[in-house]
Coordinates of C-alpha atoms and ligand atoms in Angstrom, one line a residue:
M30 CA -0.7 0.0 0.2
S31 CA 1.4 3.8 -1.1
Q32 CA 1.7 6.3 0.6
E33 CA -1.1 7.8 -1.0
S34 CA -3.2 5.4 -1.5
Y35 CA -6.1 5.4 0.3
S36 CA -9.1 2.9 1.5
E37 CA -12.3 2.1 2.6
G38 CA -13.0 4.2 6.0
D39 CA -9.9 6.9 5.1
L40 CA -10.6 10.0 6.6
R41 CA -7.8 12.6 5.1
N42 CA -9.1 15.3 3.3
T43 CA -12.9 14.7 4.5
G44 CA -12.2 16.7 6.7
M45 CA -13.9 13.8 9.6
S46 CA -10.9 13.3 11.6
L47 CA -11.6 17.0 13.1
K48 CA -14.8 15.1 14.5
H49 CA -12.9 13.0 16.9
D50 CA -14.3 14.6 20.7
R51 CA -10.8 15.7 21.7
E52 CA -10.4 16.3 24.6
W53 CA -8.0 17.4 26.5
D54 CA -6.6 17.7 30.0
Y55 CA -4.6 20.9 30.3
E56 CA -3.6 20.8 33.7
L57 CA -4.8 23.8 35.4
D58 CA -4.5 22.1 39.2
R59 CA -0.8 22.4 38.6
I60 CA -0.7 25.2 37.0
V61 CA -3.1 26.7 39.9
D62 CA -1.0 25.4 42.7
A63 CA 2.5 26.1 41.1
V64 CA 1.2 29.7 41.2
E65 CA -0.4 29.1 45.0
E66 CA 3.8 27.7 45.7
R67 CA 5.9 30.5 43.9
D68 CA 3.4 33.6 44.4
A69 CA 3.7 34.1 41.2
D70 CA 2.3 37.4 39.6
K71 CA 2.8 36.6 36.0
V72 CA 2.0 33.0 33.8
G73 CA 3.5 32.4 30.8
L74 CA 1.2 29.9 28.4
Q75 CA 2.9 28.8 25.1
F76 CA 0.9 26.6 23.1
P77 CA 1.6 24.5 19.7
E78 CA 0.7 25.8 16.4
G79 CA -2.1 23.9 16.2
L80 CA -3.3 24.4 19.1
K81 CA -2.7 28.2 20.1
R82 CA -6.4 28.9 18.9
R83 CA -7.5 27.7 22.8
G84 CA -4.8 28.9 23.5
P85 CA -8.1 31.9 24.8
R86 CA -10.0 29.5 26.7
V87 CA -7.4 28.0 28.4
A88 CA -5.9 31.7 29.9
D89 CA -10.3 32.3 30.4
D90 CA -10.0 28.6 32.5
L91 CA -7.3 30.2 34.7
R92 CA -8.6 33.4 35.6
E93 CA -11.7 33.0 36.7
I94 CA -9.9 30.2 39.1
L95 CA -5.9 32.1 39.7
P96 CA -6.3 35.5 42.5
E97 CA -6.8 38.9 40.9
D98 CA -3.5 40.3 40.7
V99 CA -2.1 37.4 38.3
T100 CA -1.3 38.2 34.8
V101 CA -1.8 35.5 31.8
C102 CA 0.6 36.0 29.1
I103 CA 0.0 33.7 26.1
S104 CA 2.7 33.0 23.3
G105 CA 2.4 34.6 20.0
Q106 CA 5.4 32.7 18.3
P107 CA 5.0 29.6 16.8
C108 CA 6.6 26.9 18.3
Y109 CA 6.6 22.9 16.4
G110 CA 7.7 21.4 19.1
A111 CA 10.3 21.5 23.2
C112 CA 13.1 22.9 21.4
D113 CA 11.1 25.6 20.9
L114 CA 10.9 27.3 24.4
D115 CA 9.6 31.0 24.2
T116 CA 12.2 31.7 26.8
Y117 CA 11.8 35.1 26.2
L118 CA 7.9 34.7 28.2
M119 CA 10.4 32.2 30.3
R120 CA 12.6 34.4 31.3
R121 CA 9.1 37.5 32.5
T122 CA 7.2 35.2 34.1
D123 CA 6.8 33.4 37.5
V124 CA 5.5 30.3 36.1
F125 CA 6.1 29.0 33.0
V126 CA 4.0 26.6 30.8
H127 CA 4.3 24.1 27.3
F128 CA 1.7 22.3 26.0
G129 CA 1.6 19.8 23.7
H130 CA 5.0 18.2 23.5
S131 CA 7.6 16.2 26.2
P132 CA 9.0 18.1 28.1
M133 CA 12.9 17.7 26.2
K134 CA 14.7 19.0 29.3
E135 CA 13.6 18.9 32.4
S136 CA 13.4 21.8 34.4
D137 CA 11.0 23.7 37.8
K138 CA 10.9 27.0 35.7
I139 CA 8.4 24.6 33.5
I140 CA 5.3 22.8 33.8
Y141 CA 5.3 20.8 30.9
V142 CA 1.5 19.1 29.8
P143 CA 1.2 16.6 27.7
L144 CA -1.7 16.9 26.1
F145 CA -2.4 13.3 25.7
S146 CA -5.4 12.1 22.5
N147 CA -8.6 10.0 23.8
V148 CA -8.5 9.0 20.2
E149 CA -8.6 4.7 20.5
V150 CA -5.6 3.6 19.3
L151 CA -6.2 -0.6 18.9
P152 CA -8.5 -1.1 15.7
S153 CA -5.9 0.7 14.0
V154 CA -2.9 -1.8 15.4
D155 CA -6.4 -4.2 15.3
R156 CA -5.5 -2.8 10.9
A157 CA -2.3 -3.0 10.9
I158 CA -2.4 -6.7 12.6
D159 CA -4.8 -7.8 9.8
E160 CA -3.0 -6.2 6.2
E161 CA 0.7 -5.5 7.2
L162 CA 2.7 -6.9 9.4
E163 CA 4.1 -10.2 9.2
G164 CA 6.0 -12.2 10.5
E165 CA 7.1 -12.3 14.3
D166 CA 9.3 -9.2 15.5
V167 CA 7.8 -5.6 15.8
G168 CA 9.0 -2.4 17.2
L169 CA 6.6 0.1 17.9
V170 CA 6.5 3.1 17.9
T171 CA 4.8 6.8 18.9
T172 CA 4.1 10.7 19.6
A173 CA 4.9 12.0 22.9
Q174 CA 0.4 11.8 22.1
H175 CA 0.0 8.8 22.2
M176 CA 1.7 8.1 24.8
N177 CA -0.9 7.6 27.2
R178 CA -1.7 4.5 25.4
F179 CA 1.7 3.1 24.5
E180 CA 1.4 -0.4 26.6
E181 CA -1.7 -1.1 26.1
M182 CA -1.0 -0.9 22.4
R183 CA 2.3 -2.8 23.6
E184 CA 0.2 -5.3 25.3
H185 CA -2.4 -5.8 22.5
L186 CA 0.7 -6.3 19.9
E187 CA 2.2 -8.9 22.4
D188 CA -1.1 -10.6 22.5
A189 CA -1.8 -11.1 19.1
G190 CA 1.5 -13.4 19.4
Y191 CA 4.4 -11.0 18.1
T192 CA 7.7 -10.2 19.9
V193 CA 7.6 -6.0 20.3
H194 CA 10.7 -4.6 20.3
T195 CA 10.7 -1.2 21.8
R196 CA 14.0 1.4 23.7
K197 CA 14.0 4.7 24.6
G198 CA 16.2 6.4 23.2
D199 CA 19.2 9.5 23.5
D200 CA 18.2 11.8 25.7
R201 CA 16.5 14.1 23.7
L202 CA 13.7 11.9 24.2
T203 CA 11.1 11.9 27.7
H204 CA 9.7 8.5 26.8
E205 CA 10.4 4.5 25.5
G206 CA 9.6 3.9 22.7
Q207 CA 8.6 8.2 21.5
V208 CA 10.0 9.8 18.5
L209 CA 9.9 13.3 17.6
G210 CA 10.3 14.1 14.0
C211 CA 13.7 14.8 14.2
N212 CA 15.1 12.4 16.3
Y213 CA 14.1 8.0 15.3
A214 CA 16.7 6.7 17.9
S215 CA 14.1 4.6 20.2
A216 CA 13.3 2.7 16.0
D217 CA 17.1 1.6 16.7
I218 CA 15.9 -2.0 17.8
D219 CA 16.4 -5.6 16.8
A220 CA 13.3 -6.3 13.8
D221 CA 12.9 -5.9 10.6
Q222 CA 9.1 -4.3 10.4
I223 CA 7.9 -1.2 12.6
L224 CA 4.8 -0.2 14.0
Y225 CA 4.1 3.4 13.7
V226 CA 1.4 4.4 16.0
G227 CA 0.2 8.6 15.0
G228 CA -1.4 10.7 13.5
G229 CA 0.3 12.4 9.8
K230 CA 3.5 11.6 8.1
F231 CA 5.3 14.0 9.4
H232 CA 7.2 11.2 11.8
P233 CA 6.9 8.2 10.2
L234 CA 8.3 9.2 6.6
G235 CA 10.9 11.0 8.6
L236 CA 11.5 6.8 10.1
A237 CA 11.8 5.7 7.4
M238 CA 14.0 7.6 5.6
E239 CA 16.9 7.5 8.7
H240 CA 15.7 3.2 8.6
P241 CA 15.5 2.9 5.6
D242 CA 16.2 -1.2 5.6
K243 CA 13.1 -1.7 7.8
K244 CA 10.0 -1.9 7.3
V245 CA 7.3 1.5 7.9
V246 CA 3.8 0.2 8.9
I247 CA 1.7 3.5 9.9
A248 CA -1.6 3.2 11.7
D249 CA -2.5 6.8 12.4
P250 CA -6.0 6.4 14.4
V251 CA -7.0 9.6 14.0
N252 CA -7.3 10.0 10.7
N253 CA -8.3 6.2 10.9
V254 CA -5.3 5.1 7.7
L255 CA -2.7 2.3 7.3
T256 CA -0.1 2.4 5.6
V257 CA 3.6 2.1 4.2
A258 CA 6.1 5.1 4.2
D259 CA 7.0 5.7 0.8
T260 CA 10.1 7.4 1.0
E261 CA 11.8 8.0 -3.1
K262 CA 9.6 11.9 -3.9
F263 CA 11.6 12.7 -0.9
M264 CA 15.0 10.8 -1.6
K265 CA 14.1 12.4 -4.8
Q266 CA 13.4 16.4 -3.6
R267 CA 16.9 15.9 -1.7
Y268 CA 18.7 14.5 -4.1
A269 CA 17.7 17.4 -6.8
S270 CA 19.2 19.8 -4.2
V271 CA 22.6 18.3 -3.7
H272 CA 22.1 18.1 -7.7
K273 CA 21.7 21.9 -7.6
A274 CA 24.8 22.4 -4.7
M275 CA 27.2 21.5 -6.7
D276 CA 27.6 24.7 -8.6
A277 CA 27.3 26.5 -5.8
E278 CA 29.6 28.9 -4.5
K279 CA 28.5 31.5 -2.0
F280 CA 26.9 29.3 1.3
G281 CA 24.4 31.2 4.3
V282 CA 25.4 28.6 6.7
I283 CA 21.9 28.7 9.8
F284 CA 22.8 28.6 13.2
C285 CA 19.0 28.8 14.9
T286 CA 18.7 30.6 18.1
K287 CA 15.4 28.1 18.9
I288 CA 16.8 26.6 22.6
G289 CA 16.8 23.5 21.1
Q290 CA 18.2 23.4 17.7
G291 CA 21.4 25.0 18.1
R292 CA 24.1 22.9 16.6
W293 CA 27.2 25.7 16.5
D294 CA 29.8 23.1 16.2
Q295 CA 28.2 21.9 12.7
A296 CA 27.7 25.1 12.0
E297 CA 31.7 26.5 12.9
E298 CA 33.0 23.7 11.4
I299 CA 31.5 25.3 7.8
V300 CA 32.5 28.0 8.0
D301 CA 36.2 27.6 9.3
N302 CA 36.8 25.6 7.1
N303 CA 35.1 27.4 3.6
D304 CA 35.6 31.5 3.2
N305 CA 32.3 31.6 1.3
A306 CA 30.7 30.4 3.8
Y307 CA 28.8 32.9 6.4
L308 CA 26.9 32.3 9.3
I309 CA 23.7 33.0 9.6
T310 CA 21.5 33.4 13.2
M311 CA 18.0 33.8 12.6
D312 CA 14.9 32.0 15.2
E313 CA 12.6 31.0 12.2
V314 CA 13.3 29.7 9.4
T315 CA 11.1 31.0 6.3
P316 CA 12.0 31.3 2.1
D317 CA 11.2 35.0 2.8
R318 CA 13.4 35.5 5.8
L319 CA 16.6 34.1 3.5
R320 CA 15.2 36.0 0.1
N321 CA 17.1 39.0 0.6
F322 CA 20.0 37.6 1.0
D323 CA 22.6 36.8 -1.9
M324 CA 23.8 32.9 -1.6
D325 CA 23.9 29.9 -4.4
A326 CA 22.5 27.5 -1.3
F327 CA 21.8 27.5 2.1
V328 CA 22.9 25.3 5.4
N329 CA 20.8 24.3 8.2
T330 CA 21.7 23.6 11.3
G331 CA 18.7 23.6 13.3
C332 CA 15.5 21.4 13.2
P333 CA 15.3 19.1 9.8
R334 CA 12.4 19.1 8.8
I335 CA 12.6 22.5 8.2
T336 CA 15.1 21.7 5.1
T337 CA 13.5 18.7 3.9
D338 CA 9.9 19.7 4.5
D339 CA 10.1 22.7 4.1
G340 CA 13.3 23.2 1.5
P341 CA 11.5 23.4 -1.7
Q342 CA 9.7 26.2 -1.4
F343 CA 13.6 28.7 -0.5
H344 CA 14.5 30.7 -4.1
K345 CA 18.0 28.6 -3.2
P346 CA 18.8 24.5 -2.7
M347 CA 18.6 25.0 1.5
L348 CA 20.8 21.3 2.6
T349 CA 21.2 19.7 5.2
P350 CA 25.3 19.3 6.5
Q351 CA 25.7 16.1 5.2
E352 CA 24.1 17.1 2.4
Y353 CA 26.8 19.6 2.0
R354 CA 29.9 18.1 2.6
I355 CA 28.2 15.7 -0.6
A356 CA 27.6 19.0 -2.4
I357 CA 31.1 20.1 -1.6
G358 CA 32.5 16.6 -2.6
E359 CA 33.4 16.0 0.5
E360 CA 31.4 12.7 0.4
P361 CA 29.7 11.0 -2.0
L362 CA 26.0 11.1 -3.1
D363 CA 25.6 7.8 -2.4
A364 CA 26.0 8.3 1.1
L365 CA 22.6 10.5 2.6
E366 CA 21.6 9.8 5.6
F367 CA 18.2 11.1 6.6
D368 CA 19.4 14.1 9.5
T369 CA 18.7 13.4 12.8
F370 CA 19.3 16.1 15.9
H371 CA 20.7 14.8 19.6
G372 CA 20.6 16.4 22.7
T373 CA 19.4 18.6 24.3
W374 CA 20.7 22.4 25.0
Ligands
SF4_25 S1 14.1 19.8 16.2 FE1 12.2 20.4 14.9 S2 11.6 17.7 14.5 FE2 12.9 18.1 15.9 S3 11.6 18.7 18.0 FE3 11.9 20.6 17.4 S4 10.9 21.4 15.7 FE4 10.3 18.9 15.7

């Protein structure tokens, strides 16, 4: 089954996925307790892009229960991960709450509220068992949103006769079996197939690119769809970008200033060894912000997904650090791997 194939019950493009009754626990009691404990008068709230519209309602609920003199601020900065804390707001508030992601690094100052999904996952796992999984061994991974169902999924697979392989990954990940868009260390397991349970294709395509030798079965309980990751289109895009950059002379090397996206050593190494490479610092890496730089190609040392997923939108080729080394002839083209991000800050 290819990534683009559709089947009966597939809710993608129907708007139906929105009808799942999503009830998130914003853990307001935990926030109120922290405000009391710290005698706080300023509370900062940060939501990922998909949940920003819920921010004002959460602020309303909090304002109703908090003392009147407590000010609640909502971060308006873009946010795509726990790597992306609004440090400005964090410094100026006594309690800072980051919603929708699991901690990349614990801190007394930050309250992480994971907002687990209440979508049923086992029907999707059953469908994967019936239609795509083979053999006895299977790796199991999911995203932070479905982590609350991880043991349930593992037991279900075991009851169906599978030996389930899981691991925690590295310190960028909080939970066993958790993947991020930039880190699939939890899938370094001894099985030829991996079951990814979660919404969308953002994570599993990265997973399949990082583990090209494994079959990655995507069971999406949000859209009720089962597919097998197919990376061909993405890989072609990567090769095309590298080829275009082979003639480049001037490189803009981006160092991302977001707290969990900085890879200074990698950026510095490039500019130290290439007089035609220029270090550019920025937080949000967007096509508009780079348009005025007169470069032949860019190298992104920040979030790898900007390069792989948004790459075609930039006016010049956007490369990962390894793709840069391939473009300048330091590594062969067939060495190309998915760019992953390890460690925190
Ligand atoms: S670096 Fe990118 S992929 Fe990794 S956690 Fe942050 S936003 Fe997600």
